[in-house]
Coordinates of C-alpha atoms and ligand atoms in Angstrom, one line a residue:
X1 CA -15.5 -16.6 23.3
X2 CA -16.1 -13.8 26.2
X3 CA -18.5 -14.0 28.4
X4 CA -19.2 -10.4 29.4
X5 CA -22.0 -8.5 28.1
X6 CA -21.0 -5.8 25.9
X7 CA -23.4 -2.8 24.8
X8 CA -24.5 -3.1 21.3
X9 CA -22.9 -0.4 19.5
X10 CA -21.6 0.1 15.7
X11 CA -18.4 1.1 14.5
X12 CA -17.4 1.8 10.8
X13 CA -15.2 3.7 8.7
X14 CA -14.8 5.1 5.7
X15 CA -11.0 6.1 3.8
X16 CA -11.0 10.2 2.7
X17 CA -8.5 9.3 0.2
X18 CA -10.8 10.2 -2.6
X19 CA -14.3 11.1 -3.8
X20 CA -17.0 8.7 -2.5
X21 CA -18.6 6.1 -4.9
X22 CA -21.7 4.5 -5.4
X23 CA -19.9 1.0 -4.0
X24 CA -18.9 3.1 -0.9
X25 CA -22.7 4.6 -0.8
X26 CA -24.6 0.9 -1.4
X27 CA -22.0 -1.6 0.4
X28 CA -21.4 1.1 3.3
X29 CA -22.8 4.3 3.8
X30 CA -26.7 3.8 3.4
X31 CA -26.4 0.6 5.6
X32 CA -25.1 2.7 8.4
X33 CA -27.9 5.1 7.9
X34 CA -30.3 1.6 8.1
X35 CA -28.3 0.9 11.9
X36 CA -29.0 4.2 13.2
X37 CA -31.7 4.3 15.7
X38 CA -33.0 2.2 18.4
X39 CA -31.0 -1.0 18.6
X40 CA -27.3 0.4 18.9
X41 CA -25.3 3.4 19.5
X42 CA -23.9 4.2 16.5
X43 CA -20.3 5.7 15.4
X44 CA -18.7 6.4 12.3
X45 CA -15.1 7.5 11.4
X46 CA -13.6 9.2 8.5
X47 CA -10.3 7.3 8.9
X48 CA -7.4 9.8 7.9
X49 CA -5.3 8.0 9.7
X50 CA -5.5 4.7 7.3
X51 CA -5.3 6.9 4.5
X52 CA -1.7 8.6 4.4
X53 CA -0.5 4.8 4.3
X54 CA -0.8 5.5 0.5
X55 CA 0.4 9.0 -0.4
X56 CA -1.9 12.6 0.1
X57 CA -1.6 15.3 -1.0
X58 CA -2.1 17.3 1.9
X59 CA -4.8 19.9 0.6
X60 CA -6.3 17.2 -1.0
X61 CA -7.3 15.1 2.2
X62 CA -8.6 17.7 4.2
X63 CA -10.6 18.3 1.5
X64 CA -12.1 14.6 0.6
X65 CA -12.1 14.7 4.6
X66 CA -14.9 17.1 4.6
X67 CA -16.4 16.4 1.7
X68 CA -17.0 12.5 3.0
X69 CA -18.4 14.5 6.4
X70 CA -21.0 16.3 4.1
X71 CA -21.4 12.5 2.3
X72 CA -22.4 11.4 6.1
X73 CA -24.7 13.9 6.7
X74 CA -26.2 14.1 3.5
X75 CA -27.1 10.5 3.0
X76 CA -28.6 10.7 6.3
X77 CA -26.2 10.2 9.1
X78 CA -27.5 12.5 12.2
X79 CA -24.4 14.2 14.0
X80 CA -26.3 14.6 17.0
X81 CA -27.8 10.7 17.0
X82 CA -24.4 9.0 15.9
X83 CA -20.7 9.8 16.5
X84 CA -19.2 11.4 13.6
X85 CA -15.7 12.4 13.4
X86 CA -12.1 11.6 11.7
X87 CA -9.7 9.5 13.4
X88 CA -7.1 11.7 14.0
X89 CA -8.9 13.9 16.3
X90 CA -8.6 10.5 18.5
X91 CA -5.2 10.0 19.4
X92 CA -6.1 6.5 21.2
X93 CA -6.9 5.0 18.0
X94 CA -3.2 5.3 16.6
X95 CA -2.2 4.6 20.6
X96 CA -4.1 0.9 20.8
X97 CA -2.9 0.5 17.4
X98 CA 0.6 0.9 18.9
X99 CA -0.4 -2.2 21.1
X100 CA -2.2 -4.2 18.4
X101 CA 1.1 -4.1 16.7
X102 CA 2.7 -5.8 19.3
X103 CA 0.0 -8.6 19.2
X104 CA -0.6 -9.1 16.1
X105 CA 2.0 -11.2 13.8
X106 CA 3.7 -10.8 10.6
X107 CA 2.7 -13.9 9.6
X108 CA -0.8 -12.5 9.4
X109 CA -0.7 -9.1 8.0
X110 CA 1.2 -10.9 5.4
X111 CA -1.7 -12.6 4.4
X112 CA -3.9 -10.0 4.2
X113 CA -5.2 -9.9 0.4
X114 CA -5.6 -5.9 0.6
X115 CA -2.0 -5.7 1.6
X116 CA -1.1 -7.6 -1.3
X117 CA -2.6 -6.1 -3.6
X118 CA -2.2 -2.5 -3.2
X119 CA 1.4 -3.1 -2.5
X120 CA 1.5 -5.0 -5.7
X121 CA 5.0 -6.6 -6.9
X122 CA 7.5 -3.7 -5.1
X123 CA 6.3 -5.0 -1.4
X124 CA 9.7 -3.4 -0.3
X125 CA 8.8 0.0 -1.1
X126 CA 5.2 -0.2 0.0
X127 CA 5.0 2.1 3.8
X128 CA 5.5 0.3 7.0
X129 CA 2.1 1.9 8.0
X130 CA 0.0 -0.1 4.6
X131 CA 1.3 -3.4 6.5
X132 CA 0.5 -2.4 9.5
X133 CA -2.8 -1.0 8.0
X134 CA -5.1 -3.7 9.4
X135 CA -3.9 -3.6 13.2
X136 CA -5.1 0.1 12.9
X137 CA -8.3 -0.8 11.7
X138 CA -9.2 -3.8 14.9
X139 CA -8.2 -0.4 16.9
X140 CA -10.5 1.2 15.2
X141 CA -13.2 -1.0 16.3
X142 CA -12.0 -2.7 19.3
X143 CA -11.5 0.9 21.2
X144 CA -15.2 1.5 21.4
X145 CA -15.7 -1.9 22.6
X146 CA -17.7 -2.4 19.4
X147 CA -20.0 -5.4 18.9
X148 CA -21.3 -4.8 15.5
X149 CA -19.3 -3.4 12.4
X150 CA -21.1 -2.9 8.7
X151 CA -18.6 -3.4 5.8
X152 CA -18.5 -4.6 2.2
X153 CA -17.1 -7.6 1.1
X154 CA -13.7 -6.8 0.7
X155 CA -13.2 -5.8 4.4
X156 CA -14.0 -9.4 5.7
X157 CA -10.2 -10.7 6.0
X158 CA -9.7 -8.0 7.4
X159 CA -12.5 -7.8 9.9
X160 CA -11.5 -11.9 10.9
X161 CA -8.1 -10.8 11.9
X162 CA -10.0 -8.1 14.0
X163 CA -11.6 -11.1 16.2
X164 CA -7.8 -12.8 15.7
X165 CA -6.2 -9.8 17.6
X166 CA -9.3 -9.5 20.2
X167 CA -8.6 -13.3 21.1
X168 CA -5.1 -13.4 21.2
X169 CA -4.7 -10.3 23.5
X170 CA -7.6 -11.7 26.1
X171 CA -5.9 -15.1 26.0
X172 CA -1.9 -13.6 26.3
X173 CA -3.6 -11.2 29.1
X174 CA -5.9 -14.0 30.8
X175 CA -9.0 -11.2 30.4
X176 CA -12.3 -10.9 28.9
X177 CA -11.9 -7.2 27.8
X178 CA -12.2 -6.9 24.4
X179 CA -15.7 -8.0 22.7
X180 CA -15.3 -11.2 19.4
X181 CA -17.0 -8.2 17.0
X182 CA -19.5 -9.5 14.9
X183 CA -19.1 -8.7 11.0
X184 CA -22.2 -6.9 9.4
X185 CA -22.3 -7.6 5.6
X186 CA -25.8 -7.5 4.2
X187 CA -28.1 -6.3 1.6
X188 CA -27.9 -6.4 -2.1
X189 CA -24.9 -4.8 -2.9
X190 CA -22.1 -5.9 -0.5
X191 CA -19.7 -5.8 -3.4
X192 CA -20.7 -2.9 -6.8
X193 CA -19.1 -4.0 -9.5
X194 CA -17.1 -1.9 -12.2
X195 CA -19.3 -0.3 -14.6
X196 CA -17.0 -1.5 -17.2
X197 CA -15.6 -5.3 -16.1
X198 CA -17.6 -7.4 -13.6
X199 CA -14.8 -9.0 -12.6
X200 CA -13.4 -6.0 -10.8
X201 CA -14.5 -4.1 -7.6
X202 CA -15.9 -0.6 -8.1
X203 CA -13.2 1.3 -7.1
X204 CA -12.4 5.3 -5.7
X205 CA -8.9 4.5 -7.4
X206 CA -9.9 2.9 -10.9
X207 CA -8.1 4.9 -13.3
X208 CA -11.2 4.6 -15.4
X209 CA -14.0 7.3 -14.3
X210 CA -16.6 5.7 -16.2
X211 CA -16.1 2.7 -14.4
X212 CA -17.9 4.2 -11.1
X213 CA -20.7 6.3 -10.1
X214 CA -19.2 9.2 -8.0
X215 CA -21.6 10.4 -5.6
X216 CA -20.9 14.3 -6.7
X217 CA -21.3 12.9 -10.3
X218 CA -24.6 14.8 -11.7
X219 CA -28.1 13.5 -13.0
X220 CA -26.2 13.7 -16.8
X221 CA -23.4 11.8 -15.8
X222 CA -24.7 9.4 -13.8
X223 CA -27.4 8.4 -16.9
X224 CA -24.0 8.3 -19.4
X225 CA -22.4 5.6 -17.1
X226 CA -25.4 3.3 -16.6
X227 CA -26.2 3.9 -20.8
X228 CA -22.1 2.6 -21.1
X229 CA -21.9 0.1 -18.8
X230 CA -20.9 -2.9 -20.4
X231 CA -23.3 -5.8 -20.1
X232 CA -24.2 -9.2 -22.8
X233 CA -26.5 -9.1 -25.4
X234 CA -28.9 -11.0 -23.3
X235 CA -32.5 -10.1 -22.3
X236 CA -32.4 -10.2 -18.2
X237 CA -33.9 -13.9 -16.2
X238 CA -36.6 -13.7 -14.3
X239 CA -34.7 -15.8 -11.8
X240 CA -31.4 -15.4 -9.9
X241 CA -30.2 -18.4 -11.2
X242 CA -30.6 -17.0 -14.8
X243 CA -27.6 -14.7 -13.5
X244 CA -24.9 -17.3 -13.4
X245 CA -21.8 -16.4 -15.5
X246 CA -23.2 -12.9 -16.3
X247 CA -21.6 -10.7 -13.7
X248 CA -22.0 -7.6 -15.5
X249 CA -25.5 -8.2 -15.4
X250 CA -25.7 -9.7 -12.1
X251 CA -24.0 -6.1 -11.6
X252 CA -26.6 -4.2 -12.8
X253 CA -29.4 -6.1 -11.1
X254 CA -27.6 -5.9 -7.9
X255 CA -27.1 -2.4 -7.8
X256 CA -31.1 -1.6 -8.8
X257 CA -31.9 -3.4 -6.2
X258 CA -30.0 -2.1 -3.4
X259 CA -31.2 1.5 -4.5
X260 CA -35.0 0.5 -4.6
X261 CA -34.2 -1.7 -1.2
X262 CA -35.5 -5.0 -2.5
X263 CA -33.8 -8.4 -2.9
X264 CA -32.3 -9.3 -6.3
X265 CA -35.0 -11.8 -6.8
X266 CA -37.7 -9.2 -6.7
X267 CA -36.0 -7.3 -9.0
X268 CA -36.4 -10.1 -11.8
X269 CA -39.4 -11.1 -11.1
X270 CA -40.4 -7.4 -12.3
X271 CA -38.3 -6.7 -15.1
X272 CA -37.1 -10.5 -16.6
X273 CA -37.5 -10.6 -20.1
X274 CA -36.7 -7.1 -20.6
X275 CA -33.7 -5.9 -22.8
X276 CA -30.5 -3.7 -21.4
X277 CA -32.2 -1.0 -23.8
X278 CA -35.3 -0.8 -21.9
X279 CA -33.7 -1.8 -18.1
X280 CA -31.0 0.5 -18.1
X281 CA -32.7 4.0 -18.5
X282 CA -34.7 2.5 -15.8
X283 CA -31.7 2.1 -13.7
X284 CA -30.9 5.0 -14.6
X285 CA -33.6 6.9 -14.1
X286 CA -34.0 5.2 -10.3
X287 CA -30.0 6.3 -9.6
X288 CA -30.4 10.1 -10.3
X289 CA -33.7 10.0 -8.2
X290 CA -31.7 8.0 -5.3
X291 CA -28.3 10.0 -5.5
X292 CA -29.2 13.5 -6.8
X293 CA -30.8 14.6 -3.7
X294 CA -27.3 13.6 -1.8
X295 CA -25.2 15.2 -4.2
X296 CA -27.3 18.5 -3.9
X297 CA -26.9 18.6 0.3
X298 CA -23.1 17.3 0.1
X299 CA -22.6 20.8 -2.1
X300 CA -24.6 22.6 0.2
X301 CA -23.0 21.8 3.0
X302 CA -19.8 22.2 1.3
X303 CA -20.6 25.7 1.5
X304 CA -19.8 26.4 4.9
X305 CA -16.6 24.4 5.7
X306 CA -16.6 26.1 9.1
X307 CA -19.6 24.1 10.2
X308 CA -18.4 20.8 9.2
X309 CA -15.3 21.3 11.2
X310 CA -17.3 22.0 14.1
X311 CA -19.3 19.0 13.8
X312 CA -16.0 16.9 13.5
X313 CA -14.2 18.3 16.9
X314 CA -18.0 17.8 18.5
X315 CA -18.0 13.8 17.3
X316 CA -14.3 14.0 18.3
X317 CA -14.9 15.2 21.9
X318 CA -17.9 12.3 22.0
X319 CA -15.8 9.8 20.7
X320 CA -13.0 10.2 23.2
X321 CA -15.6 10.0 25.9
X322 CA -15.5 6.6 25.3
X323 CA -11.8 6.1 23.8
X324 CA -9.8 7.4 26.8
X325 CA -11.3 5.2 29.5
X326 CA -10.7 2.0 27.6
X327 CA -7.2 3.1 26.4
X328 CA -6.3 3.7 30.4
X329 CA -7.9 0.0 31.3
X330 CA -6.0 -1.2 28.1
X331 CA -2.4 0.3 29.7
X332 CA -3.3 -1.1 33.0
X333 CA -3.7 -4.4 31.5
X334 CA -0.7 -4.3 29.4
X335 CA 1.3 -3.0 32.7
X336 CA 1.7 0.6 31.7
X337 CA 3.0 2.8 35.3
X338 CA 0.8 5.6 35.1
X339 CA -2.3 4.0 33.8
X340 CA -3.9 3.0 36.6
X341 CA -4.9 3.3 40.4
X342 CA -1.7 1.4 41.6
Ligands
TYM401 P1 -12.9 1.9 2.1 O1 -12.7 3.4 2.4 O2 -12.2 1.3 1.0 O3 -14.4 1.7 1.9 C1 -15.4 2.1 2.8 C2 -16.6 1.1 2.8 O4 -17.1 1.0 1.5 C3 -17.2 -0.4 1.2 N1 -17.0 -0.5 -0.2 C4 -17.7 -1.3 -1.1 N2 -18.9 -2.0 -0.8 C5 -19.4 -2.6 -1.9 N3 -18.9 -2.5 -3.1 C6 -17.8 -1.8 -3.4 N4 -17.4 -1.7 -4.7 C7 -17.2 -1.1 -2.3 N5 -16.1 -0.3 -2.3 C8 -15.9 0.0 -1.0 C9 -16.0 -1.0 2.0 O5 -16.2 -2.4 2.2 C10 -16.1 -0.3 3.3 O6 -17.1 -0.8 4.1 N6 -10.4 -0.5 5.7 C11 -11.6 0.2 5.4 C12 -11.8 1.5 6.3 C13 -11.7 1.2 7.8 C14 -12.7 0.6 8.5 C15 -12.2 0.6 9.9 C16 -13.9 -0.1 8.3 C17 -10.7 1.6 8.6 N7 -11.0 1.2 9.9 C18 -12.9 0.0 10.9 C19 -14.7 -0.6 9.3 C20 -14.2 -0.6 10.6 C21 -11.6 0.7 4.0 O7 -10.6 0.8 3.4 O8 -12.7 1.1 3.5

């Protein structure tokens, strides 16, 4: 553990490497909207970077890149109060990822889950830069000396490896530079289920479109998907417990919940007893009244592209305010010529 006292500040990202979804929105986005004030400073990344380790199309990122910016803003993310940019208008991200690299172990990135799975059976053909994928991301966090970092579920492997690399590199160095970052994953909805199997993550790359809530999707759409969504012939338990073996349920609940911000044990003790038939339209009902508003400023601000840019180079300027120092002290450290007063 270190022992120096780090300022309390907040890193996440978020991949441009398609639209955003109602899992991204619940398990991500409107908890960094709930960290932004007093208690930390607060930064958040559209991470390009991480997403060219599966294929782009060019036109295509630089699109979802500003459309996820307009996501930020939209949902409630203030440029001038947080840090908001994309990753590669920081080149000491990639450059302490270069370092990370050479501190972290095969061994481990080989047991990331994430890695496994998106590379799937043909691990030989998968980029150098998926494996490598989670060393990127501690850089990610560890550049801004961050102490905090809200994710769902799924990134929690993935955010233990970030303390693995932090240790590792103070204990090889003999320093107390970078911070043991503390996970944040809280709230109702840490991990949205498909609409259509709850045994599978709602996901930007689910061939299935019904299976998610995109947050461009409008107030029709949205009310199809929820009327769809597969669930059990069961009327809903008035208790959590009631919820065991019923994830698509469970699903459902969870989801209300997070969008009316109250635990999923409030939730039942409103509306146990009632049928899908009567619950859903009131999910559904609850989602276009949560999400409509967002999806209306993401295309407004959509309208003038120029403006977005300049609000990325802005957060980009910010964020290196921080980044450059702690890349130099990094080098130093490392025994880089050049890097520091010697
Ligand atoms: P990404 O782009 O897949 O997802 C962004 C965030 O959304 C959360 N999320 C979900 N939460 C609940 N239910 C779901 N179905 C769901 N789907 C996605 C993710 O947990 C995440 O918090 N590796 C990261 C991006 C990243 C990052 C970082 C995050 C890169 N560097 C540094 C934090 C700190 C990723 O692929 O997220």
């Amino acid at each position: 553990m270190t022992e120096t006292q780090f300022t309390p500040r907040v890193f996440s990202g978020i991949q441009p490497s398609g639209g955003l979804t109602l899992g991204n929105y619940l398990g991500a986005m409107k908890r960094f909207v709930d960290m932004q004030g007093a208690d930390f400073e607060t930064i958040y990344c559209m991470v390009d970077l991480h997403a060219i380790t599966t294929w782009q199309d060019p036109a295509a990122l630089m699109h979802n890149t500003r459309e996820l910016c307009a996501g930020f803003i939209a949902a409630g993310i203030d440029p001038e109060q947080s840090i908001l940019f994309n990753q590669s208008q920081v080149p000491e991200h990639a450059q302490l990822g270069w370092i990370f690299n050479c501190v972290a172990r095969m061994g481990w990135m080989q047991r990331m889950t994430q890695w496994k799975d998106k590379a799937g059976k043909n691990q030989q053909n998968a980029s150098l830069g998926l494996f490598a994928y989670p060393s990127l991301m501690a850089a990610d966090i560890l550049i801004y000396h961050a102490t905090h970092v809200p994710v769902g579920e799924d990134q929690k492997q993935h955010l233990e490896l970030t303390r693995d690399i932090a240790i590792k590199f103070n204990n090889d160095f003999g320093v107390d530079f970078f911070p043991i970052t503390e996970p944040v994953i809280e709230g109702a909805a840490t991990r949205v289920m498909s609409l259509r199997d709850g045994s599978k993550k709602m996901s930007k790359s689910d061939p299935s479109d019904m299976s998610r809530i995109n947050m461009t999707d409008d107030a029709d759409t949205i009310a199809k998907k929820i009327r769809k969504a597969k669930t059990d012939p069961d009327a809903l338990p008035s208790e959590l417990k009631g919820l065991d073996d019923r994830p698509e349920a469970r699903n459902l609940v969870n989801i209300y919940a997070a969008l009316s911000d109250k635990s999923a044990a409030q939730v039942l003790a409103e509306v146990g007893g009632k049928q899908f038939g009567e619950f859903k339209p009131m999910l559904a009902e609850l989602a276009v009244e949560k999400l409509s508003p967002i999806s209306s400023e993401m295309a407004r601000l959509m309208g003038d592209q120029s403006e977005i840019d300049r609000i990325l180079a802005r957060g980009a300027e910010r964020a290196r305010e921080i980044t450059a120092p702690i890349l130099r002290q990094t080098y130093e450290i490392v025994g880089m010529v050049g890097a520091g007063s010697d």
